[in-house]
Amino acid sequence: QVQPVESGGGSVQAGGSLKLSCVASGFIYSYCMGWFRQAPGKEREGVASIAGDGSTTYVESVKGRFTISKDKNTLYLQMSSLKPEDTAMYYCALDPPGGLPGNVCYKLSYLIEFGVWGQGTQVTVSS
């Protein structure tokens, strides 16, 4: 019932910044939302999540560089100090109807497995 739409991807030089956005119908009804990414030939990797109480979780590799935030309409991922290893398709994910198992948001894998995804936005970081 909720279809996220991502935007903001692009090609940047290493060390640069990008800010991704995600909007969706019914966005305000989601408790947990976040971002994951997938590079060609690799497994999907949870990047960050934010819960309704504002608590956030990040995968270790992006801590200190990425910031997840939201307002009433939009989910964001501010990415700075980008590295070539960050190159991937980035997806927004919202918790499904009925919520995530245990209604937890800190387990990024839950959003990958159970969340409602968007079409993704490509992020390419060159050396």
Short mmCIF file of C-alpha atoms in Angstrom, two decimals:
data_model
loop_
_atom_site.label_atom_id
_atom_site.label_comp_id
_atom_site.label_asym_id
_atom_site.label_seq_id
_atom_site.Cartn_x
_atom_site.Cartn_y
_atom_site.Cartn_z
CA GLN A 1 0.00 0.00 0.00
CA VAL A 2 3.03 2.27 0.38
CA GLN A 3 5.32 2.69 -2.60
CA PRO A 4 8.52 4.57 -1.77
CA VAL A 5 10.15 6.70 -4.44
CA GLU A 6 13.82 7.53 -4.09
CA SER A 7 15.73 10.40 -5.61
CA GLY A 8 18.99 12.25 -5.22
CA GLY A 9 21.48 9.74 -6.52
CA GLY A 10 24.20 10.60 -8.94
CA SER A 11 27.88 10.40 -9.72
CA VAL A 12 30.36 12.13 -7.44
CA GLN A 13 34.05 12.17 -6.77
CA ALA A 14 35.43 10.42 -3.72
CA GLY A 15 35.10 12.68 -0.73
CA GLY A 16 32.00 14.32 -2.09
CA SER A 17 28.47 14.39 -0.75
CA LEU A 18 24.99 13.45 -1.83
CA LYS A 19 21.62 13.67 -0.15
CA LEU A 20 19.04 11.04 -0.97
CA SER A 21 15.33 11.54 -0.46
CA CYS A 22 12.44 9.13 -0.22
CA VAL A 23 8.76 9.89 -0.40
CA ALA A 24 5.80 7.56 -0.26
CA SER A 25 2.07 7.58 -0.06
CA GLY A 26 1.13 6.88 3.54
CA PHE A 27 4.64 7.76 4.72
CA ILE A 28 3.41 9.29 7.96
CA TYR A 29 1.96 5.96 9.02
CA SER A 30 5.29 4.16 9.03
CA TYR A 31 7.11 3.61 12.30
CA CYS A 32 10.38 2.23 10.99
CA MET A 33 12.06 3.23 7.77
CA GLY A 34 15.52 3.21 6.39
CA TRP A 35 17.93 2.67 3.56
CA PHE A 36 19.75 -0.28 2.15
CA ARG A 37 22.03 -0.67 -0.83
CA GLN A 38 23.15 -3.26 -3.30
CA ALA A 39 26.18 -3.32 -5.52
CA PRO A 40 26.31 -5.61 -8.56
CA GLY A 41 26.98 -9.19 -7.57
CA LYS A 42 26.70 -8.44 -3.87
CA GLU A 43 24.10 -9.01 -1.22
CA ARG A 44 21.83 -6.23 -0.11
CA GLU A 45 23.26 -4.36 2.83
CA GLY A 46 21.33 -2.39 5.38
CA VAL A 47 22.71 1.13 5.66
CA ALA A 48 20.63 3.02 8.19
CA SER A 49 17.27 3.07 9.89
CA ILE A 50 15.23 5.51 11.90
CA ALA A 51 12.40 4.67 14.24
CA GLY A 52 9.33 6.63 15.17
CA ASP A 53 10.97 7.76 18.39
CA GLY A 54 13.85 9.20 16.40
CA SER A 55 16.42 6.58 17.29
CA THR A 56 18.82 5.70 14.51
CA THR A 57 20.98 2.77 13.53
CA TYR A 58 23.86 2.67 11.07
CA VAL A 59 25.95 -0.02 9.56
CA GLU A 60 29.49 0.31 10.87
CA SER A 61 31.00 1.22 7.52
CA VAL A 62 29.01 4.46 7.23
CA LYS A 63 29.09 5.68 10.82
CA GLY A 64 30.31 9.23 11.03
CA ARG A 65 29.73 9.78 7.32
CA PHE A 66 26.02 9.18 6.74
CA THR A 67 23.07 10.68 8.55
CA ILE A 68 19.50 9.46 8.32
CA SER A 69 16.67 11.82 9.10
CA LYS A 70 13.05 12.44 8.32
CA ASP A 71 10.32 15.00 8.39
CA LYS A 72 6.59 14.57 8.02
CA ASN A 73 6.81 13.88 4.30
CA THR A 74 10.28 12.70 3.43
CA LEU A 75 13.03 10.33 4.51
CA TYR A 76 16.60 11.47 3.90
CA LEU A 77 20.06 10.03 3.79
CA GLN A 78 22.80 12.63 3.91
CA MET A 79 26.01 11.05 2.68
CA SER A 80 29.36 12.74 3.05
CA SER A 81 32.98 11.70 2.64
CA LEU A 82 31.82 9.26 0.03
CA LYS A 83 34.08 6.42 -0.96
CA PRO A 84 34.14 4.26 -4.07
CA GLU A 85 33.00 1.39 -1.86
CA ASP A 86 29.73 3.26 -1.36
CA THR A 87 28.86 2.80 -5.01
CA ALA A 88 25.55 0.94 -5.17
CA MET A 89 21.89 1.20 -5.87
CA TYR A 90 20.29 2.72 -2.80
CA TYR A 91 16.79 1.76 -1.78
CA CYS A 92 14.37 3.25 0.65
CA ALA A 93 12.47 0.77 2.78
CA LEU A 94 9.42 1.18 4.95
CA ASP A 95 8.05 -1.26 7.46
CA PRO A 96 5.27 -3.45 6.08
CA PRO A 97 1.65 -3.61 7.11
CA GLY A 98 1.63 -5.13 10.57
CA GLY A 99 5.11 -3.85 11.32
CA LEU A 100 8.45 -5.57 11.59
CA PRO A 101 9.03 -8.63 13.76
CA GLY A 102 8.96 -7.52 17.37
CA ASN A 103 8.37 -3.97 16.14
CA VAL A 104 12.09 -3.33 16.27
CA CYS A 105 13.88 -0.95 13.96
CA TYR A 106 17.54 -1.38 14.86
CA LYS A 107 17.92 -4.64 12.94
CA LEU A 108 18.66 -3.39 9.46
CA SER A 109 18.22 -6.85 8.01
CA TYR A 110 14.55 -6.73 8.93
CA LEU A 111 13.93 -3.85 6.56
CA ILE A 112 15.67 -5.75 3.79
CA GLU A 113 13.69 -8.90 4.41
CA PHE A 114 10.29 -7.51 5.31
CA GLY A 115 10.18 -3.90 4.19
CA VAL A 116 8.44 -2.26 1.28
CA TRP A 117 11.05 -1.05 -1.18
CA GLY A 118 11.26 1.64 -3.77
CA GLN A 119 12.83 1.44 -7.21
CA GLY A 120 16.18 2.69 -6.00
CA THR A 121 18.52 5.50 -6.92
CA GLN A 122 22.04 4.92 -8.19
CA VAL A 123 25.02 6.31 -6.34
CA THR A 124 28.37 6.15 -8.08
CA VAL A 125 31.55 7.35 -6.40
CA SER A 126 34.70 7.66 -8.47
CA SER A 127 38.29 7.87 -7.29
#
